[in-house]
Tab-separated table of C-alpha atoms in Angstrom:
chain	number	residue	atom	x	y	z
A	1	UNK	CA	80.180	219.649	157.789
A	2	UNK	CA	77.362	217.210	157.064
A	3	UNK	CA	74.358	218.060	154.351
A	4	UNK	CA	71.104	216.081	155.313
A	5	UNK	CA	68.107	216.416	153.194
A	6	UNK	CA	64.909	217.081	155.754
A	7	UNK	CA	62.739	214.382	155.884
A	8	UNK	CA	65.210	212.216	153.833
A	9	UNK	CA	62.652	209.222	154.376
A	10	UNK	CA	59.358	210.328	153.183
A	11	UNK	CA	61.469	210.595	149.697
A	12	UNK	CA	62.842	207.086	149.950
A	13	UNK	CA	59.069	205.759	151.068
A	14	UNK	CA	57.530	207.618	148.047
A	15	UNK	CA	59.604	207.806	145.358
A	16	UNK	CA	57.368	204.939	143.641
A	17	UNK	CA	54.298	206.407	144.558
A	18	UNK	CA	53.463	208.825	141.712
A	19	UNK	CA	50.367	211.432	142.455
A	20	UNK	CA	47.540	211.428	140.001
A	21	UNK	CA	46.969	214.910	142.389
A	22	UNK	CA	44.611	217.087	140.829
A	23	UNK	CA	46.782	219.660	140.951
A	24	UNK	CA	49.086	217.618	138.407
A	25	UNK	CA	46.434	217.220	136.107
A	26	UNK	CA	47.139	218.687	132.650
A	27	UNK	CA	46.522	222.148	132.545
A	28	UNK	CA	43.394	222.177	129.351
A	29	UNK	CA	41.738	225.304	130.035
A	30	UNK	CA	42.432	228.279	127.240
A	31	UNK	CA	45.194	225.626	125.268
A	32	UNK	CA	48.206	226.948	127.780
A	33	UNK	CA	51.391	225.364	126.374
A	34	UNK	CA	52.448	221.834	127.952
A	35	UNK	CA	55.857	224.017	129.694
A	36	UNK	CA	53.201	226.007	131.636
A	37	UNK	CA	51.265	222.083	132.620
A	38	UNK	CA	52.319	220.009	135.541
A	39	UNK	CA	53.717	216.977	134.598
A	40	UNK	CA	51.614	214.741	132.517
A	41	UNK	CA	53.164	211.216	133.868
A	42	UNK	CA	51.064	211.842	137.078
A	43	UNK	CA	48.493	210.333	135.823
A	44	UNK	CA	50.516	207.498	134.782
A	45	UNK	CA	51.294	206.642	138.364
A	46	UNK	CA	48.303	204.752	138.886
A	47	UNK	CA	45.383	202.723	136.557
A	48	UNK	CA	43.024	203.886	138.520
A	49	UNK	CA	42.827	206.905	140.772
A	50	UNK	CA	40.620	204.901	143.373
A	51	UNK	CA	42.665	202.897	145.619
A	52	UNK	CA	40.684	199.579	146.991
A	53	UNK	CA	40.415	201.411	149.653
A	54	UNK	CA	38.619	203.807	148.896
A	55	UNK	CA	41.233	206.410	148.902
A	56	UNK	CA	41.829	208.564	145.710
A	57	UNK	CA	45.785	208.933	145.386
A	58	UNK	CA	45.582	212.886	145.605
A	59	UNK	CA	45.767	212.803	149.257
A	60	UNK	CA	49.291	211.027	148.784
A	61	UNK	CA	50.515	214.494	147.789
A	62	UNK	CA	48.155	217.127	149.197
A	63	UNK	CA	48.064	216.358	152.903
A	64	UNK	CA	45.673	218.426	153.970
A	65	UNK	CA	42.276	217.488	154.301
A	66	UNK	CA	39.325	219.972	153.120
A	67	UNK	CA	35.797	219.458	152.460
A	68	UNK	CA	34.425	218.379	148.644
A	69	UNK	CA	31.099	218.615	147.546
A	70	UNK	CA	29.079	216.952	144.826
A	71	UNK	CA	25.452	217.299	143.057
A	72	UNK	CA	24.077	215.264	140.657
A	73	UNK	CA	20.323	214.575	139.622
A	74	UNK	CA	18.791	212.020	142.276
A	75	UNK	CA	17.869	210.248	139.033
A	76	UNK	CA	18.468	210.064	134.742
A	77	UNK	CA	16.825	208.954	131.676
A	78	UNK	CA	18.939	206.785	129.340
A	79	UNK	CA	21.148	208.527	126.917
A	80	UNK	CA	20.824	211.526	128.779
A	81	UNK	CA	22.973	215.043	129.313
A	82	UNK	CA	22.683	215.755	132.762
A	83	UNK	CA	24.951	217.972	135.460
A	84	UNK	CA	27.868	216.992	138.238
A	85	UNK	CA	28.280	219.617	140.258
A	86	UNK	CA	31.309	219.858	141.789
A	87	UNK	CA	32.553	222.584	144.876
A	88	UNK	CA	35.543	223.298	146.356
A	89	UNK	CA	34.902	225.470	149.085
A	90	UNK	CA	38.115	227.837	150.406
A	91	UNK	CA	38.599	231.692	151.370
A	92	UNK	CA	39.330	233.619	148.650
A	93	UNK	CA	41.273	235.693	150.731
A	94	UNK	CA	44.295	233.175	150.739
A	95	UNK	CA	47.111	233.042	148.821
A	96	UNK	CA	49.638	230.209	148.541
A	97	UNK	CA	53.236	229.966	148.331
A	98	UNK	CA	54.455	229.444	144.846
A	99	UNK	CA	57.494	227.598	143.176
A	100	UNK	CA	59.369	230.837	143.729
A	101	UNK	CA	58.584	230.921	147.232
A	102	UNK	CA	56.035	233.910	146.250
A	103	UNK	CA	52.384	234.431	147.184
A	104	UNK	CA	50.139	234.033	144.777
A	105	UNK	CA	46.173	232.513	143.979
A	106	UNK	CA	45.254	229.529	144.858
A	107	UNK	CA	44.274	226.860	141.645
A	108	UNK	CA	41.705	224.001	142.181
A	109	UNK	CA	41.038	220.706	140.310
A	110	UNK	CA	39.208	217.829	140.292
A	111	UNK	CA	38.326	214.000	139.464
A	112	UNK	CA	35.325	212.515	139.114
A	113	UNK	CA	34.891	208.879	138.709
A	114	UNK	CA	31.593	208.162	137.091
A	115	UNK	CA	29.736	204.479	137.091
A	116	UNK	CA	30.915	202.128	133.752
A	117	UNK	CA	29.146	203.703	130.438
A	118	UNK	CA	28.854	207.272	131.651
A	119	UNK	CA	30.968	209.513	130.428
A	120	UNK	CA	31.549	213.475	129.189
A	121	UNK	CA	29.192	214.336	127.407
A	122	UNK	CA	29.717	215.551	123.354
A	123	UNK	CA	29.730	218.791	122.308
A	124	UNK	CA	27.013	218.941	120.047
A	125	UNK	CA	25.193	217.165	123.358
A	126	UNK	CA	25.471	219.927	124.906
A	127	UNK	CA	22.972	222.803	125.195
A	128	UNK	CA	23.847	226.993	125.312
A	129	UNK	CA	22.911	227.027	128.793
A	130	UNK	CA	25.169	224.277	130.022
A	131	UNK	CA	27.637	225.853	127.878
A	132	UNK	CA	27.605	228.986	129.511
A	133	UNK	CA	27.777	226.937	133.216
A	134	UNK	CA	31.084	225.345	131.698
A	135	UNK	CA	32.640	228.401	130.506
A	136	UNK	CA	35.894	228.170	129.092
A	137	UNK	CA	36.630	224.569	130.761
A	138	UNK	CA	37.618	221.475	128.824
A	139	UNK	CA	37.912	218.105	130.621
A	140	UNK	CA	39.939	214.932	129.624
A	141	UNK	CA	39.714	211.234	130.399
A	142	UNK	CA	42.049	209.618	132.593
A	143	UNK	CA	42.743	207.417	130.269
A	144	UNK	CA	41.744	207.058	126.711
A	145	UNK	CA	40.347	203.479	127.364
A	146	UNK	CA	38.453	205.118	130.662
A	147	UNK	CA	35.841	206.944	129.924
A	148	UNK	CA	34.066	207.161	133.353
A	149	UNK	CA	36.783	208.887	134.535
A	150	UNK	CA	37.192	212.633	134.193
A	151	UNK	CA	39.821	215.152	135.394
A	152	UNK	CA	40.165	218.879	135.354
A	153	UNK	CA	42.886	221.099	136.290
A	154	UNK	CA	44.546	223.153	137.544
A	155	UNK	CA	42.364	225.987	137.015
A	156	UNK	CA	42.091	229.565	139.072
A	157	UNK	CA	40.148	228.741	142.215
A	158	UNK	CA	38.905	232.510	141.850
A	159	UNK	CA	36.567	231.240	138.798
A	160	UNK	CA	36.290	227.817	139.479
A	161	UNK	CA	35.086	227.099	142.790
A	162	UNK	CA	32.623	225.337	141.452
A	163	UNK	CA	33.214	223.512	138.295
A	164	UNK	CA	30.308	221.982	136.526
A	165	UNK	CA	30.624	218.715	134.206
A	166	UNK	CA	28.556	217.679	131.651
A	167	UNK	CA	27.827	214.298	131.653
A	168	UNK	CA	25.952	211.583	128.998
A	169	UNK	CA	24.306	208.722	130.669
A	170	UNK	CA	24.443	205.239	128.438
A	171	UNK	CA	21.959	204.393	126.116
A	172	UNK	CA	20.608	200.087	127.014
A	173	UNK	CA	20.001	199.961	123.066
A	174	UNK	CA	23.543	200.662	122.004
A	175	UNK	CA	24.929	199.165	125.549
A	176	UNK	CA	23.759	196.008	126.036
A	177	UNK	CA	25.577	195.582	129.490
A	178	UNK	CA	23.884	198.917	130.323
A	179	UNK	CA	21.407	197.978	134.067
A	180	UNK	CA	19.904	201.363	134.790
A	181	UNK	CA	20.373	200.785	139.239
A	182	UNK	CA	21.709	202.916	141.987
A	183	UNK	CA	25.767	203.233	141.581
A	184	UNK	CA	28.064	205.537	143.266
A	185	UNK	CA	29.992	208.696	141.952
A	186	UNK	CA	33.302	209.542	143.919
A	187	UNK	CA	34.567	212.958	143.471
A	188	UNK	CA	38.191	214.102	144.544
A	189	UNK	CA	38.658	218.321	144.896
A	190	UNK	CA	41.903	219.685	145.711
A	191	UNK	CA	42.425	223.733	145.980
A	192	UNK	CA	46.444	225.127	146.240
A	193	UNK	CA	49.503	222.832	145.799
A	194	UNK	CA	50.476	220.044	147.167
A	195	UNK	CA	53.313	218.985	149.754
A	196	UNK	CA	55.163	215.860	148.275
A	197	UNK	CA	56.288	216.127	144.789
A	198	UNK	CA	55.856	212.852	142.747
A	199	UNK	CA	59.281	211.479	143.173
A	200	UNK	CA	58.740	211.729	146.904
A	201	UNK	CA	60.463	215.277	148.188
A	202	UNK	CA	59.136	217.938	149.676
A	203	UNK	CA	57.753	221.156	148.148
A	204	UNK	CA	58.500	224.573	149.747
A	205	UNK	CA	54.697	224.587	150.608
A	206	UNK	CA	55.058	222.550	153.720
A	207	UNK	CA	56.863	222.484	156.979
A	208	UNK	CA	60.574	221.875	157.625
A	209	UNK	CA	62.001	220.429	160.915
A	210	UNK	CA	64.834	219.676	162.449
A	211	UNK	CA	66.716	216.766	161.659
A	212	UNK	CA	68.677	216.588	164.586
A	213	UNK	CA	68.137	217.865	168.500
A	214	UNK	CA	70.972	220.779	169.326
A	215	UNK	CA	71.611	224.157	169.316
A	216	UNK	CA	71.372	226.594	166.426
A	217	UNK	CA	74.766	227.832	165.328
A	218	UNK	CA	74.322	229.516	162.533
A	219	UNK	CA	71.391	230.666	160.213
A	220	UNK	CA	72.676	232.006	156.291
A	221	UNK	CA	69.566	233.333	154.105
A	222	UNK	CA	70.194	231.949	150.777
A	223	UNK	CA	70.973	234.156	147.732
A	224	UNK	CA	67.595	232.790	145.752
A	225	UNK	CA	65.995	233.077	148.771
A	226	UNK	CA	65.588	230.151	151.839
A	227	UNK	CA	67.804	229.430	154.744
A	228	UNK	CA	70.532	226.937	155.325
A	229	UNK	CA	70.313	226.197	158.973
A	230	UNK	CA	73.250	224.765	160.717
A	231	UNK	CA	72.533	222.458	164.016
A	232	UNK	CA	75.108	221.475	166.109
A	233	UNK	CA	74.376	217.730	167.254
A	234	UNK	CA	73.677	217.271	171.091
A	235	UNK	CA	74.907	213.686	170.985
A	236	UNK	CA	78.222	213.879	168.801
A	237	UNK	CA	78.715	217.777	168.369
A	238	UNK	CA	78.565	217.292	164.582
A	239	UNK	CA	77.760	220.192	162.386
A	240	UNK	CA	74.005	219.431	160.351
A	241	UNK	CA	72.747	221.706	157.484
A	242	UNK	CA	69.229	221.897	156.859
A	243	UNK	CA	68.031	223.176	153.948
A	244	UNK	CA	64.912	225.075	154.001
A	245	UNK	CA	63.837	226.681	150.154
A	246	UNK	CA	61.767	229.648	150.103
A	247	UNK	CA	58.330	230.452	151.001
A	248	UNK	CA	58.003	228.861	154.762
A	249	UNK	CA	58.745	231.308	157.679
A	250	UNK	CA	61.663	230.925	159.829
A	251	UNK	CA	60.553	230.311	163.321
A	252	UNK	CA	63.950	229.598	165.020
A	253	UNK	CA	67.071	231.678	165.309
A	254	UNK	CA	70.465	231.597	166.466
A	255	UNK	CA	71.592	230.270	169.555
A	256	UNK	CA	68.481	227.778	170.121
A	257	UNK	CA	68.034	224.822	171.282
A	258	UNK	CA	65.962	222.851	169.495
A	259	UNK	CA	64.723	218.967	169.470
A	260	UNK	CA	64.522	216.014	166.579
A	261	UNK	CA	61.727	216.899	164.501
A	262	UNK	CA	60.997	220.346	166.020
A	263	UNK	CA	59.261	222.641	163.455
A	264	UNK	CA	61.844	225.312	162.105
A	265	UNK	CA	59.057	226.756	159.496
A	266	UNK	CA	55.884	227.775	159.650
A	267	UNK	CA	53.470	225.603	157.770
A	268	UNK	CA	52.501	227.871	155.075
A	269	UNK	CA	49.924	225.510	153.311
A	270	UNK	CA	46.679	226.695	152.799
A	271	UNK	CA	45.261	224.663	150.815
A	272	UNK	CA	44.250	220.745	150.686
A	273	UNK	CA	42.183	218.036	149.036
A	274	UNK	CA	39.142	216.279	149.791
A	275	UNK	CA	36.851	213.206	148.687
A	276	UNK	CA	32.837	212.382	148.512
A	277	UNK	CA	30.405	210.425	146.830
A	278	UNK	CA	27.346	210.554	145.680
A	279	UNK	CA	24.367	207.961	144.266
């Protein structure tokens, strides 16, 4: 009997394309221990999280696309402390599949990439009222050489929805590169996990289909939860395994056909990420 790992190709097509995701952002809020953080080297995956496209390199492993908003100040005074407003929309009634193929809340994130010589603003910049918009948030850099660039998460969507970031525009005196024009802002908001790990497999937060077209022979539910699904071959009469982990719902049973790629799960994502801009 054969073992093939579902969607064997995405992995070999991705394994060098490492997520900056959001939702692999260090996790800074209330000091949680680095065991309890996503993996830190996502953000290592990429100088910047801006492709030339356009594209920010979330989407690479949250496929789903869901709205972002932004608000800034239309305009700013030199060496100023002023607000970016960032909202990621989603029913609170959802939960996402976990790790453990549980339900549970959904967390949000997000990345904002700010025009050369802004950047977050100091603490002793910052007044009580701003403070009390930030709440218990701390943001980092994307780099330590890259200022401009600021990332957050993962943090409960339930408080966070809309995360506020306190920004300092550049001072022309200390700056002397500093031109005071119109420049972009590009946000990137992601809410629930994503559906490609970094090293390019899939999470149990996505669909699984079939790797083959035949008939259904057997179905085993996995001790740890999950299914191994056995296909017998319509071209050779081989016997194929899928493995599906826990969390998606079974939506095939024995004794069916079933084609190449036909969806054996239900898609249990909820979730997804999104990118603006603003002037």
């Amino acid at each position: 009997m054969q073992n093939r790992n579902p969607f064997s190709w995405v992995k070999k097509q991705m394994t060098r394309s490492i997520c900056i995701c959001v939702s692999m952002m260090i996790y800074v809020i209330t000091r949680v221990s680095i065991s309890n953080a996503y993996p830190i080297f996502a953000q290592q995956g990429y100088e910047n999280p801006r492709e030339t496209t356009g594209r920010i390199v979330c989407a690479n492993c949250h496929l789903a696309n869901k709205p972002v908003e932004i608000e800034v100040p239309q305009a700013v005074l030199p060496d100023t402390v002023f607000e970016a407003i960032v909202r990621i929309p989603y029913d609170m009634q959802f939960k996402q599949v976990l790790a453990n193929g549980k339900k549970g809340g959904l967390n949000v994130g997000a990345v904002l990439i700010l025009p050369e010589g802004f950047e977050l603003a100091p603490i002793d910049r910052i007044s009580p009222e701003l403070k009390e918009k930030i709440g218990n948030l701390s943001f980092q850099n994307y780099r330590p050489n890259q200022k401009n660039i600021l990332v957050i998460g993962p943090v409960p969507g339930k408080k966070y929805k809309e995360i506020v970031f306190p920004i300092l525009s550049p001072d022309p005196i200390t700056k002397k590169d500093t031109h005071f024009l119109k420049y972009p802002i590009y946000v990137g908001g992601n809410r629930g996990r994503g559906q490609i790990y970094p090293d390019g497999s899939k999470s149990n937060n996505t669909v699984y289909n079939a790797t083959c077209a035949g008939i259904v022979s057997k179905i085993v539910r996995k001790e740890k939860g999950g299914y191994e699904i056995t296909i017998v071959d319509a071209s050779d009469g081989r016997q194929l395994v899928d493995n599906i982990p826990p969390g998606p719902e079974l939506l095939v049973s024995e004794g069916e056909s079933v084609k190449l790629d036909q969806p054996l799960t239900s898609n249990p994502n909820v979730g997804g990420f999104g990118q603006g801009n603003a002037e």
